[in-house]
mmCIF file of C-alpha atoms and ligand atoms in Angstrom:
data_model
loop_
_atom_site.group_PDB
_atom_site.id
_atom_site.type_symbol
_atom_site.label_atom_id
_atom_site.label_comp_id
_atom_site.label_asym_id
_atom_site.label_seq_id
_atom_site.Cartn_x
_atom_site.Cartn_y
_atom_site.Cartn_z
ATOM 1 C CA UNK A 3 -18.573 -0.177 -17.254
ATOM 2 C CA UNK A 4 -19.378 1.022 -13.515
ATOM 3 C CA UNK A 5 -17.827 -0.821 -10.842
ATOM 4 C CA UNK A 6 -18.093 -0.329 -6.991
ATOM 5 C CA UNK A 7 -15.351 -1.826 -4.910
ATOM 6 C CA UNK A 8 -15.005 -2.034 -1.716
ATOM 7 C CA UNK A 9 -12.108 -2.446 0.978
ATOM 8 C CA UNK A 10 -11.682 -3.627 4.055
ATOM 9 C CA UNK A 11 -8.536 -5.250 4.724
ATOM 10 C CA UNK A 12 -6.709 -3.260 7.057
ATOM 11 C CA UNK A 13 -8.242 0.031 8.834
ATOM 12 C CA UNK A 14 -9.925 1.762 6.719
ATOM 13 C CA UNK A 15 -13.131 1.149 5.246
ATOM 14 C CA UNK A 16 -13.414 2.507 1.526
ATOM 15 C CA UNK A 17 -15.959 2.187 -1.175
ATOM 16 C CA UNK A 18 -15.704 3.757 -4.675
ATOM 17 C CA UNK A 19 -17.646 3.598 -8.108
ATOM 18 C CA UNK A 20 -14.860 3.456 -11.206
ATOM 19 C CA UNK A 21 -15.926 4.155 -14.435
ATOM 20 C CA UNK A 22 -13.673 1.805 -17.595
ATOM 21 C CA UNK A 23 -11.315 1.077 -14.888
ATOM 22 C CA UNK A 24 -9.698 4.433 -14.844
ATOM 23 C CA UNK A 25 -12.179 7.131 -14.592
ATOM 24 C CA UNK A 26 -13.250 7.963 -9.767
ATOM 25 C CA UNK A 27 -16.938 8.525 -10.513
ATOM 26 C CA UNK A 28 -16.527 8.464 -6.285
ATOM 27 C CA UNK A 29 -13.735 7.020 -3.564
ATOM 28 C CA UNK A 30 -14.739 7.230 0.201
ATOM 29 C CA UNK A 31 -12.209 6.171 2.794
ATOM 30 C CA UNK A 32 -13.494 5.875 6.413
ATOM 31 C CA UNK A 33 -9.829 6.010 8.361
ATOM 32 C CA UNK A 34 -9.771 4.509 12.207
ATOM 33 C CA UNK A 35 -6.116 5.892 12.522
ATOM 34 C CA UNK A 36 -7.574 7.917 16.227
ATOM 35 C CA UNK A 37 -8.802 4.976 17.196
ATOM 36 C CA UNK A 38 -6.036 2.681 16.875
ATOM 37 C CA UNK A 39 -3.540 5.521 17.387
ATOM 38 C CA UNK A 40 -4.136 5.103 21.519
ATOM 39 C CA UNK A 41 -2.654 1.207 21.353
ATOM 40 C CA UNK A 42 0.026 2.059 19.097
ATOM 41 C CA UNK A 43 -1.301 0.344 15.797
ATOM 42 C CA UNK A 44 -4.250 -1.733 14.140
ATOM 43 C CA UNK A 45 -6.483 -3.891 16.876
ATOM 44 C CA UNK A 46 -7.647 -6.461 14.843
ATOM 45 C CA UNK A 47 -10.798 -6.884 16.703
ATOM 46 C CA UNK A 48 -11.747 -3.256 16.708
ATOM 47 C CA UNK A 49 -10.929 -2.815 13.318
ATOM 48 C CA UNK A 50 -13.133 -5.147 12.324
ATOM 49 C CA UNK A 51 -16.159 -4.092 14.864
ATOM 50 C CA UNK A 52 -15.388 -0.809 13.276
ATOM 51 C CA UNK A 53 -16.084 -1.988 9.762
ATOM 52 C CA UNK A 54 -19.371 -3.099 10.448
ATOM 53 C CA UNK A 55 -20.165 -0.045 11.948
ATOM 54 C CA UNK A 56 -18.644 2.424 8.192
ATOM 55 C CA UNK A 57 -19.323 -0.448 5.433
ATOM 56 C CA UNK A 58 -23.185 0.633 4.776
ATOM 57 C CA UNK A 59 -22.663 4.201 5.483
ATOM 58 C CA UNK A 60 -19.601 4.336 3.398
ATOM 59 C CA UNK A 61 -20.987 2.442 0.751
ATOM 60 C CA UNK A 62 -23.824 4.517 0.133
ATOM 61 C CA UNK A 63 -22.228 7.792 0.758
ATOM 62 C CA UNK A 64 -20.033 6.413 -2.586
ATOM 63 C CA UNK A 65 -22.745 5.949 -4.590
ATOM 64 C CA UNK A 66 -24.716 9.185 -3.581
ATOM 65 C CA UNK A 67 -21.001 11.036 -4.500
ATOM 66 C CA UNK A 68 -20.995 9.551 -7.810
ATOM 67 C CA UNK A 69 -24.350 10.119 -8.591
ATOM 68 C CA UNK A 70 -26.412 6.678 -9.450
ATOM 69 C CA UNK A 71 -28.451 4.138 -8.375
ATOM 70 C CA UNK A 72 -27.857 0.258 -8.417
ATOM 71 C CA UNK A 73 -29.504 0.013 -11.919
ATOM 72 C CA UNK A 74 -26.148 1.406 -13.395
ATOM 73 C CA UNK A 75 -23.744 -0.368 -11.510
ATOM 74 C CA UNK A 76 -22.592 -3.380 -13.364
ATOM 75 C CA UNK A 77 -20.123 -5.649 -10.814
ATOM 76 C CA UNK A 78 -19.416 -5.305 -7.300
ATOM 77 C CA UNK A 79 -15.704 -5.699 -6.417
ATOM 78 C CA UNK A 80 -14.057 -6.175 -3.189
ATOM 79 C CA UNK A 81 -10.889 -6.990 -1.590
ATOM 80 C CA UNK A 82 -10.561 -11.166 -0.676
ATOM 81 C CA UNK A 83 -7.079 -10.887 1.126
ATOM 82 C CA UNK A 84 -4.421 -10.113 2.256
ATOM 83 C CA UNK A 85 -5.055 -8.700 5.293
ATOM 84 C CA UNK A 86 -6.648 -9.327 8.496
ATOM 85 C CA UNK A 87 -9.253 -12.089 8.429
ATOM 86 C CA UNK A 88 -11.954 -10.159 11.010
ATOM 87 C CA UNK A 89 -12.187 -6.821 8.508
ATOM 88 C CA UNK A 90 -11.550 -8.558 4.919
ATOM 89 C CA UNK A 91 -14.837 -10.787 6.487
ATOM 90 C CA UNK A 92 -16.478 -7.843 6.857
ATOM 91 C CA UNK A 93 -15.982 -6.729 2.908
ATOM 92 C CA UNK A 94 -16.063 -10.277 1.027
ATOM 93 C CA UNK A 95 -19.913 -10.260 3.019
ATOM 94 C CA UNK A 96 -21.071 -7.048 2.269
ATOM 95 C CA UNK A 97 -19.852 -7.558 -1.500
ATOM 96 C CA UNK A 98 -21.740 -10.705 -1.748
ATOM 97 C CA UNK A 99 -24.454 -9.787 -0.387
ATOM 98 C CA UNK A 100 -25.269 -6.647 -2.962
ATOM 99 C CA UNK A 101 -23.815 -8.509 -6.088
ATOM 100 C CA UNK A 102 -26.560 -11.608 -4.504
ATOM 101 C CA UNK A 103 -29.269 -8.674 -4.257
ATOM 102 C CA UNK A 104 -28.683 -6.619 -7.102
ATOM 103 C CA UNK A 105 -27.863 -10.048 -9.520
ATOM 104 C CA UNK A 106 -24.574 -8.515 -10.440
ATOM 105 C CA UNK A 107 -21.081 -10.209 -10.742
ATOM 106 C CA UNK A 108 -18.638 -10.537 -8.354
ATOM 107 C CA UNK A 109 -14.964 -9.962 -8.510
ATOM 108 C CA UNK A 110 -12.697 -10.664 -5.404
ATOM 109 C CA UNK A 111 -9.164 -8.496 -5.827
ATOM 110 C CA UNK A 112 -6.217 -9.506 -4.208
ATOM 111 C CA UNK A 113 -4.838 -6.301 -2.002
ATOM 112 C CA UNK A 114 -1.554 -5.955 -3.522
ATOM 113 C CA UNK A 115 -2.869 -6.164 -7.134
ATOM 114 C CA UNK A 116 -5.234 -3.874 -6.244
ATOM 115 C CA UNK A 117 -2.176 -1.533 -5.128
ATOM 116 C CA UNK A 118 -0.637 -1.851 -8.325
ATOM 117 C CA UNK A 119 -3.662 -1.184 -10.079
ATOM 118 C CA UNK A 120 -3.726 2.488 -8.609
ATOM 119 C CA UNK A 121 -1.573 3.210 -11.542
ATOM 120 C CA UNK A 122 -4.108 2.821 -14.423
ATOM 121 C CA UNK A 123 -6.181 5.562 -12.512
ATOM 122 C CA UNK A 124 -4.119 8.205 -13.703
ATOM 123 C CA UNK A 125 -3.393 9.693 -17.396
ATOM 124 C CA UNK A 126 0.232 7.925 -17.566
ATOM 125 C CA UNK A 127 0.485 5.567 -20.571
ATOM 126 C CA UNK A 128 1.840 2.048 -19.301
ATOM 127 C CA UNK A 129 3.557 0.183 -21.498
ATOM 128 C CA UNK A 130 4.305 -3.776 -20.826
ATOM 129 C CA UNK A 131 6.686 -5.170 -19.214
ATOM 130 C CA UNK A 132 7.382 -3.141 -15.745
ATOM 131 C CA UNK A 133 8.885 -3.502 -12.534
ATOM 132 C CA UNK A 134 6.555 -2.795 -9.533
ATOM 133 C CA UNK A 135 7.733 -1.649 -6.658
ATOM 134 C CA UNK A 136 4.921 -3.094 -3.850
ATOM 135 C CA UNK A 137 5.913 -0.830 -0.494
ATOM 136 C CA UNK A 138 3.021 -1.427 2.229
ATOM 137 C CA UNK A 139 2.306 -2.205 5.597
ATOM 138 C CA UNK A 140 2.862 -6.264 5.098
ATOM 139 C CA UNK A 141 4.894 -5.942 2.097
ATOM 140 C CA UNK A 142 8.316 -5.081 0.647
ATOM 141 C CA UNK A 143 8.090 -7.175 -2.958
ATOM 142 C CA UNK A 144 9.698 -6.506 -6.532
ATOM 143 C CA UNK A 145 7.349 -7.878 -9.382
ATOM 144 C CA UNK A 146 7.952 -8.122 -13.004
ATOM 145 C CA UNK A 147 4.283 -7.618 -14.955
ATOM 146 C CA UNK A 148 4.516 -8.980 -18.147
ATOM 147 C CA UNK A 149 0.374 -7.791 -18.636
ATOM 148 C CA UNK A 150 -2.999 -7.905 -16.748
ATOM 149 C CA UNK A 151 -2.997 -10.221 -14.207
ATOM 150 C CA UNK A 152 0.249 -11.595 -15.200
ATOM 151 C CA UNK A 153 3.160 -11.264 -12.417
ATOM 152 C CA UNK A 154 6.630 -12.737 -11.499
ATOM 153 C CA UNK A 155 8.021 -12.370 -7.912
ATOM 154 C CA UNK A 156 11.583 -11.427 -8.140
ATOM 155 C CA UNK A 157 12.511 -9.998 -4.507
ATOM 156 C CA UNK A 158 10.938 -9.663 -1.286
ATOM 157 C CA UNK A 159 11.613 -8.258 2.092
ATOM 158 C CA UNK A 160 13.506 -11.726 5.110
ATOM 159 C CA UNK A 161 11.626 -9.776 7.445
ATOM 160 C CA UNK A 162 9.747 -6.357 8.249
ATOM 161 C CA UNK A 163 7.930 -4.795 5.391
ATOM 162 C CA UNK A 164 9.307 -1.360 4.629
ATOM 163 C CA UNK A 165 5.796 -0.082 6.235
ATOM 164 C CA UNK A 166 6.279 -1.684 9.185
ATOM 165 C CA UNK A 167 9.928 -0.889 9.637
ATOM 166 C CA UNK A 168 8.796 2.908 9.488
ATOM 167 C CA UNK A 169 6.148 1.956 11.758
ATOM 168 C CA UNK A 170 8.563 -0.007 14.422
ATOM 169 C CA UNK A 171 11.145 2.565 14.028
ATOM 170 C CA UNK A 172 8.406 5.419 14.701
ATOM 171 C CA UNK A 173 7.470 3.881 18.209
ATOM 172 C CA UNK A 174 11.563 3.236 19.162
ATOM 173 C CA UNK A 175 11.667 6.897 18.694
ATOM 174 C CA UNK A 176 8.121 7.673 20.508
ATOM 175 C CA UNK A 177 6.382 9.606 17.508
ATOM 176 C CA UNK A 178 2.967 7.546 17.796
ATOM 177 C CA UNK A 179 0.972 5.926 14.902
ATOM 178 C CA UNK A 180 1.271 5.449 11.948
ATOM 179 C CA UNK A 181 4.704 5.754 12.084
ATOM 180 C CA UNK A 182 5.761 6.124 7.693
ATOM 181 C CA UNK A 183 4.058 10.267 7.784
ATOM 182 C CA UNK A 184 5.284 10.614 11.622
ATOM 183 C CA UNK A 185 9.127 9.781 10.464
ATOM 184 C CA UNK A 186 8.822 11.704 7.035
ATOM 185 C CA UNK A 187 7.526 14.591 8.898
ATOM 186 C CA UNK A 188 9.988 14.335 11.625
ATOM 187 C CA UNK A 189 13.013 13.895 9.507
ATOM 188 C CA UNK A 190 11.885 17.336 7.142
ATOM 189 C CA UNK A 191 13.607 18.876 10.007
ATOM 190 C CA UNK A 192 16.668 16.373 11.137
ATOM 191 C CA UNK A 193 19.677 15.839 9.414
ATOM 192 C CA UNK A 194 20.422 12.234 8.305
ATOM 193 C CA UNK A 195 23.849 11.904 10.101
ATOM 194 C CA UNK A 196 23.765 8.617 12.106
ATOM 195 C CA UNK A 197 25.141 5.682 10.015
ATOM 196 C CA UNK A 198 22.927 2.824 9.771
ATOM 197 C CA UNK A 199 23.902 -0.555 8.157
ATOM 198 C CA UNK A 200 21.825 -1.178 4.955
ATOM 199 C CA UNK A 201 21.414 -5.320 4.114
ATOM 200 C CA UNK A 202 21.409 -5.492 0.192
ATOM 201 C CA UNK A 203 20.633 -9.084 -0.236
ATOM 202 C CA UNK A 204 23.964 -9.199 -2.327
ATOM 203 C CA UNK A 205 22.790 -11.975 -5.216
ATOM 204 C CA UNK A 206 19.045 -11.703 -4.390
ATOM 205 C CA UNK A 207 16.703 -8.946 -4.936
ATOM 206 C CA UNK A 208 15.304 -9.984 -1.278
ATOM 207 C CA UNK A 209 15.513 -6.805 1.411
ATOM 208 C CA UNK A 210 15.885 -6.790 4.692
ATOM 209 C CA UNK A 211 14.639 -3.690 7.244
ATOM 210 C CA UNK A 212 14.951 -5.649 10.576
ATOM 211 C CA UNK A 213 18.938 -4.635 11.198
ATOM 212 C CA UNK A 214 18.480 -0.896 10.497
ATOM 213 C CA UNK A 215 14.970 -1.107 12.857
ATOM 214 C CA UNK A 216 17.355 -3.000 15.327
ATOM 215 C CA UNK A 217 20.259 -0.441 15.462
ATOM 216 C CA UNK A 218 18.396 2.196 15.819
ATOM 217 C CA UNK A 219 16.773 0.486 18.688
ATOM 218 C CA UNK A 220 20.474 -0.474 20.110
ATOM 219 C CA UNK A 221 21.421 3.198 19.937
ATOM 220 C CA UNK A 222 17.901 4.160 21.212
ATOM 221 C CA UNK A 223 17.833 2.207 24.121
ATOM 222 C CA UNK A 224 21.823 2.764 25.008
ATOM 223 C CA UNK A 225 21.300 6.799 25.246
ATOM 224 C CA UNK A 226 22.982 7.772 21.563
ATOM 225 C CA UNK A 227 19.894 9.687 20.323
ATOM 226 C CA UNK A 228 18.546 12.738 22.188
ATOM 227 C CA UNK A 229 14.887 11.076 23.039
ATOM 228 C CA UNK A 230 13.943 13.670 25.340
ATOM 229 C CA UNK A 231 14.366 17.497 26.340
ATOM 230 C CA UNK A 232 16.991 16.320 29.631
ATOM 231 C CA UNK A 233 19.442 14.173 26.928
ATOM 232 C CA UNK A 234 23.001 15.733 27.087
ATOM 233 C CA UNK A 235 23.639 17.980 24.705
ATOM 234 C CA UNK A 236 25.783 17.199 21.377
ATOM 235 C CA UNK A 237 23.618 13.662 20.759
ATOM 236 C CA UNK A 238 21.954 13.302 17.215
ATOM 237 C CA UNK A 239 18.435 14.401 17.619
ATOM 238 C CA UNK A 240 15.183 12.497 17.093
ATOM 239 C CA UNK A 241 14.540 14.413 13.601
ATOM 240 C CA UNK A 242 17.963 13.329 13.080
ATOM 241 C CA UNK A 243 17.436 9.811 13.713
ATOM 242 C CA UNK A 244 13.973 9.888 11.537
ATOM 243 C CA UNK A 245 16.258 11.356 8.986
ATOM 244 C CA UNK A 246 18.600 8.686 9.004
ATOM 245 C CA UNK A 247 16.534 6.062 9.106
ATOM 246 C CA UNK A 248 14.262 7.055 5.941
ATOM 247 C CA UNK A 249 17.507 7.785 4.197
ATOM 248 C CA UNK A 250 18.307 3.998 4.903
ATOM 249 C CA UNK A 251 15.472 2.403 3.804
ATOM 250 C CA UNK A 252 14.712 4.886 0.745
ATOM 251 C CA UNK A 253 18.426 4.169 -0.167
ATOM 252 C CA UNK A 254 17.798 0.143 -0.310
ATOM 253 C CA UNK A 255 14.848 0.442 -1.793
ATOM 254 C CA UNK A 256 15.592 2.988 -4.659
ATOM 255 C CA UNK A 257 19.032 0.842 -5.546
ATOM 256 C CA UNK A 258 17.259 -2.515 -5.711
ATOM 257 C CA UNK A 259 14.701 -1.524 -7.650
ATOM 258 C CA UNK A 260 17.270 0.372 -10.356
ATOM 259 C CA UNK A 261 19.025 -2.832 -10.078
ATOM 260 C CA UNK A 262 16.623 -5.179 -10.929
ATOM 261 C CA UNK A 263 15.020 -2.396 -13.990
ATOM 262 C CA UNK A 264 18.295 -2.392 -16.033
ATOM 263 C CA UNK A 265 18.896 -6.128 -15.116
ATOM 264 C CA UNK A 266 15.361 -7.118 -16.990
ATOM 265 C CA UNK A 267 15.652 -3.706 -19.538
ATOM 266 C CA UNK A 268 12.148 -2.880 -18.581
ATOM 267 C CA UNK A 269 10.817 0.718 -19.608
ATOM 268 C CA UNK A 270 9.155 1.578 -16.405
ATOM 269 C CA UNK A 271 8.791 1.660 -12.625
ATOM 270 C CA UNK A 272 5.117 1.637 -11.074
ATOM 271 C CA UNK A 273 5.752 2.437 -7.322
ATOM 272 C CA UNK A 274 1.990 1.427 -4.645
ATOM 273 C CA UNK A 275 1.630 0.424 -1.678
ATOM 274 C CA UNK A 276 1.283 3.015 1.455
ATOM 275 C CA UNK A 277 5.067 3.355 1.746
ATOM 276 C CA UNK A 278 4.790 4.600 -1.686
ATOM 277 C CA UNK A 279 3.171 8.036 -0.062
ATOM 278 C CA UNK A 280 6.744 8.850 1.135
ATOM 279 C CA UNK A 281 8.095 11.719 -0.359
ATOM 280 C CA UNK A 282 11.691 11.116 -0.190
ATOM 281 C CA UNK A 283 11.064 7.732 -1.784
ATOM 282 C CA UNK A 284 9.594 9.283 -4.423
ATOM 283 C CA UNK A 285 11.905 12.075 -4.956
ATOM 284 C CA UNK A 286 14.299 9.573 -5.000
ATOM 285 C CA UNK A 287 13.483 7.182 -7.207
ATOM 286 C CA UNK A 288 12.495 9.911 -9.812
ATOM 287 C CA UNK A 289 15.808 11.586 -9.368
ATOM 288 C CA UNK A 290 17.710 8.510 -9.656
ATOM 289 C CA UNK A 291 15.831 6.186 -12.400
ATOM 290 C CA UNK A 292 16.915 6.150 -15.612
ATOM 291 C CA UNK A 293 13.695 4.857 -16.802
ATOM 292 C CA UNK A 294 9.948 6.383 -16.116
ATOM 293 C CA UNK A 295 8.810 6.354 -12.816
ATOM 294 C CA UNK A 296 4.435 5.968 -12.382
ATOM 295 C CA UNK A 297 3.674 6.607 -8.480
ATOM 296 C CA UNK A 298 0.308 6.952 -7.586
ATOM 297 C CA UNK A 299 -1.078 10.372 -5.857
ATOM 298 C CA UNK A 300 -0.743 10.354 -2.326
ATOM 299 C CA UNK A 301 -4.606 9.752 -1.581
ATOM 300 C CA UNK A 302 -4.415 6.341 -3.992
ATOM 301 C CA UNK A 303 -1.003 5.028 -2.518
ATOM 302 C CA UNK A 304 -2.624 4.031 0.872
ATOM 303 C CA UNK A 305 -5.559 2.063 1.396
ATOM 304 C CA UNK A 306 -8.778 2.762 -0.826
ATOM 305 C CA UNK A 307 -11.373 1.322 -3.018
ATOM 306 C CA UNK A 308 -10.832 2.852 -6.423
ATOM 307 C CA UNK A 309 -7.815 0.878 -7.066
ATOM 308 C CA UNK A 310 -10.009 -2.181 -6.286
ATOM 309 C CA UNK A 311 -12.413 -1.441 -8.550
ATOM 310 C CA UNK A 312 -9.900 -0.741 -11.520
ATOM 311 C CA UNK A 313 -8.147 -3.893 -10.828
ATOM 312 C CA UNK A 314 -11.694 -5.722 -10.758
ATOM 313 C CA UNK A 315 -12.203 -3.931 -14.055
ATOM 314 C CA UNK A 316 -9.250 -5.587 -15.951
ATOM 315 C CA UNK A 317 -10.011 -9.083 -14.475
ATOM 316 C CA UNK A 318 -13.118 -8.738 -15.921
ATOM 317 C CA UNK A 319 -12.289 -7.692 -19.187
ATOM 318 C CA UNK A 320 -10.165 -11.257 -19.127
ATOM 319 C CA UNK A 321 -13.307 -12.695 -17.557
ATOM 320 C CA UNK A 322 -12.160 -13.780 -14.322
ATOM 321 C CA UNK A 323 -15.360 -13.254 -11.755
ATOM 322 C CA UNK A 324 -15.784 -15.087 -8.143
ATOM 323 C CA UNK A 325 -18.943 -17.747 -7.133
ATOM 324 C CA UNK A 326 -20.897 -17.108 -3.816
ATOM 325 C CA UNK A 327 -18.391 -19.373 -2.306
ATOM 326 C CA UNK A 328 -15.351 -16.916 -2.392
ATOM 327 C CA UNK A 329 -13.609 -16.969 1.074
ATOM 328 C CA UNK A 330 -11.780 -14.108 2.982
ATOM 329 C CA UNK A 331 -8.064 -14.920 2.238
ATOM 330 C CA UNK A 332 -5.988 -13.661 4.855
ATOM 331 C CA UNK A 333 -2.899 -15.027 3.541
ATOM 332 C CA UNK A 334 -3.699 -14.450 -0.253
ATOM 333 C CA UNK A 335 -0.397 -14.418 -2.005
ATOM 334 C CA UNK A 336 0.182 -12.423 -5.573
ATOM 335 C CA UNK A 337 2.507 -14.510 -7.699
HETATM 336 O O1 KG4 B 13 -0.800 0.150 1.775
HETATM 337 P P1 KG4 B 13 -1.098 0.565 3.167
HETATM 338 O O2 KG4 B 13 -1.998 1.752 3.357
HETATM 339 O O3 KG4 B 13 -1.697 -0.629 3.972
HETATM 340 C C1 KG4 B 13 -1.228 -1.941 3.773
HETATM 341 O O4 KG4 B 13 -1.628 -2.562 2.775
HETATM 342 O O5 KG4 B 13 -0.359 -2.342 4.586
HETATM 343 O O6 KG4 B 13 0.318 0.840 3.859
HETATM 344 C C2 KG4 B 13 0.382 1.230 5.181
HETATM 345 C C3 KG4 B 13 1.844 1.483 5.508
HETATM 346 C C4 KG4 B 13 2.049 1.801 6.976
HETATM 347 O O7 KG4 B 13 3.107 1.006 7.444
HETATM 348 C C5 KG4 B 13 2.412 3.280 6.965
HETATM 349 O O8 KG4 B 13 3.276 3.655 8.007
HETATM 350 C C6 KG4 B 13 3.076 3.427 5.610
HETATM 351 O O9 KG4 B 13 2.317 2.617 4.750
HETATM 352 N N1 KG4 B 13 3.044 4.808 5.131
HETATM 353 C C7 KG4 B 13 4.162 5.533 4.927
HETATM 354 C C8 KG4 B 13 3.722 6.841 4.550
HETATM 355 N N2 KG4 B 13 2.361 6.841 4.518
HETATM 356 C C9 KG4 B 13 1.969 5.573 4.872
HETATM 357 N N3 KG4 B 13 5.454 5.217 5.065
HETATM 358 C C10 KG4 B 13 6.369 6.179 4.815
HETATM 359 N N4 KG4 B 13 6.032 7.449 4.473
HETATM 360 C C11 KG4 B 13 4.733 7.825 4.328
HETATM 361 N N5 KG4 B 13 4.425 9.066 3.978
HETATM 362 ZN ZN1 ZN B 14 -2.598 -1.666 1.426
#
């Protein structure tokens, strides 16, 4: 079974066919990073404009890459929240309008399941139940997924997603946008000496980013980290500060999710979300689990429209398909 998906909740515009919900027959991504990097992060209203300008283009550069017409696609699938209600408009209306066309089914994937799902695109074997670790832009959750479609919220972040902590912390420390590959890049180089509280959430499996964004800021703002070339000598560096900061969050992050694994005696971890990209996260965790650890490759961590299509595929297989009434749900919750 051929499906295309398509997403659009965020800024980039993606379209890709999936064969059986595992096999990229094609996965475009259209990224608007320089052109939100100049305001220092997404503009909802351009990234929508911008949407309408990739979603045809993109679309049929996907099916030209995986080689077939409409004939021998068999559902369209397309993200239907979370995200920002301008560009997941844009998506939900181009999907209806070619499943409407073509006479095709029509599955609307929620974002973060869609995430998830950008585990079954690789050869790993994944064997119910397992702990997902969702890392993104909006989102800092720990899931137990008993099967398809079948999820149990068990922690989430008070405050700042782990994404946008990276992001927040990369503009205190003026690296630009997006701020998760600006810090991992700028703390390959700094040392992670500055001690930064980490908020475990003692009794929960909640997290919390905002303090560690906040003294970082405090020190920041009160002269404590070299920001510039005229900063008196002997003061951590801003490669230092990255440093410190990743090690902070990856710490929480890693811990909790151990935690919670030999708490429920699951066999595995399945790490998405963008956040997921980071490579001292991933390290990590690997180095640190005692149980098997599934993260995505880079290109399917972020935003992209194969792992909406192989979600799609599995909701279909438990036939769950949307009407022509299906709404843009920009507050679309997964469990
Ligand atoms: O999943 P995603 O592409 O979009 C959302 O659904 O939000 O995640 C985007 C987030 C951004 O906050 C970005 O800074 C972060 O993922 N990110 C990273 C890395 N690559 C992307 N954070 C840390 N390290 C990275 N290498
Ligand atoms: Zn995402």
């Amino acid at each position: 079974m051929k499906i295309l998906g398509i997403e659009t909740s965020c800024d980039e515009t993606s379209a890709s066919v999936v064969e059986d919900g595992n096999r990229i027959l094609s996965n475009v991504i259209a990224s608007q990073i320089e052109i939100h990097s100049r305001y220092g992060g997404v503009v909802p209203e351009v990234a929508s404009r911008q949407h309408m300008l990739s979603i045809v283009p993109v679309i049929q550069q996907a099916m030209d890459e995986a080689k077939i017409g409409w004939k021998k696609i068999d559902a369209i699938a397309v993200t239907k929240g979370p995200g920002l209600a301008g560009s997941l408009l844009v998506g939900v209306n181009t999907g209806k309008a070619i499943a409407f066309a073509q006479n095709l089914p029509l599955i609307g994937v929620n974002h973060l399941e869609g995430h998830i799902y950008a585990n079954w695109l690789t050869a790993q074997k994944i064997e119910f139940p397992v702990i997902c670790l969702i890392v993104s832009g909006g989102h800092s959750d720990l899931v137990l997924m008993k099967g398809h479609g079948q999820y149990k919220l068990l922690g989430r972040t008070r405050d700042d997603a782990a994404g946008e902590a990276f992001d927040k912390a990369a503009r205190i420390l003026g690296l630009g946008y997006p701020g998760g590959p600006l810090i991992q890049k700028s703390a390959e180089t700094g040392k992670p000496n500055i001690r930064l509280p980490h908020a475990w959430m003692e009794g929960t499996h909640d997290f919390s980013f905002s303090g560690i964004k906040t003294a970082l800021l405090r020190m920041a703002e009160g002269g404590k980290i070299a920001l510039d070339d005229n900063a008196p000598s002997g003061l951590p560096s801003k490669n230092d500060a990255a440093a410190s900061f990743q090690k902070a969050v990856v710490d929480v992050l890693v811990t909790k999710c151990i935690a919670l694994a030999k708490e429920l005696n699951v066999k595995q971890i399945l790490v998405a979300g963008g956040v997921a990209a980071n490579k001292a996260l991933r390290e990590t965790l690997i180095t640190r689990s005692p149980f098997q650890v599934l993260i995505p490759p880079f290109i399917l961590c972020t935003d992209n429209a194969a792992m909406i299509s192989a979600c799609a595929y599995y909701q279909f297989q438990a036939g769950r398909t949307d009407g022509w009434d299906m709404d843009a749900l920009p507050a679309l919750k997964l469990a």
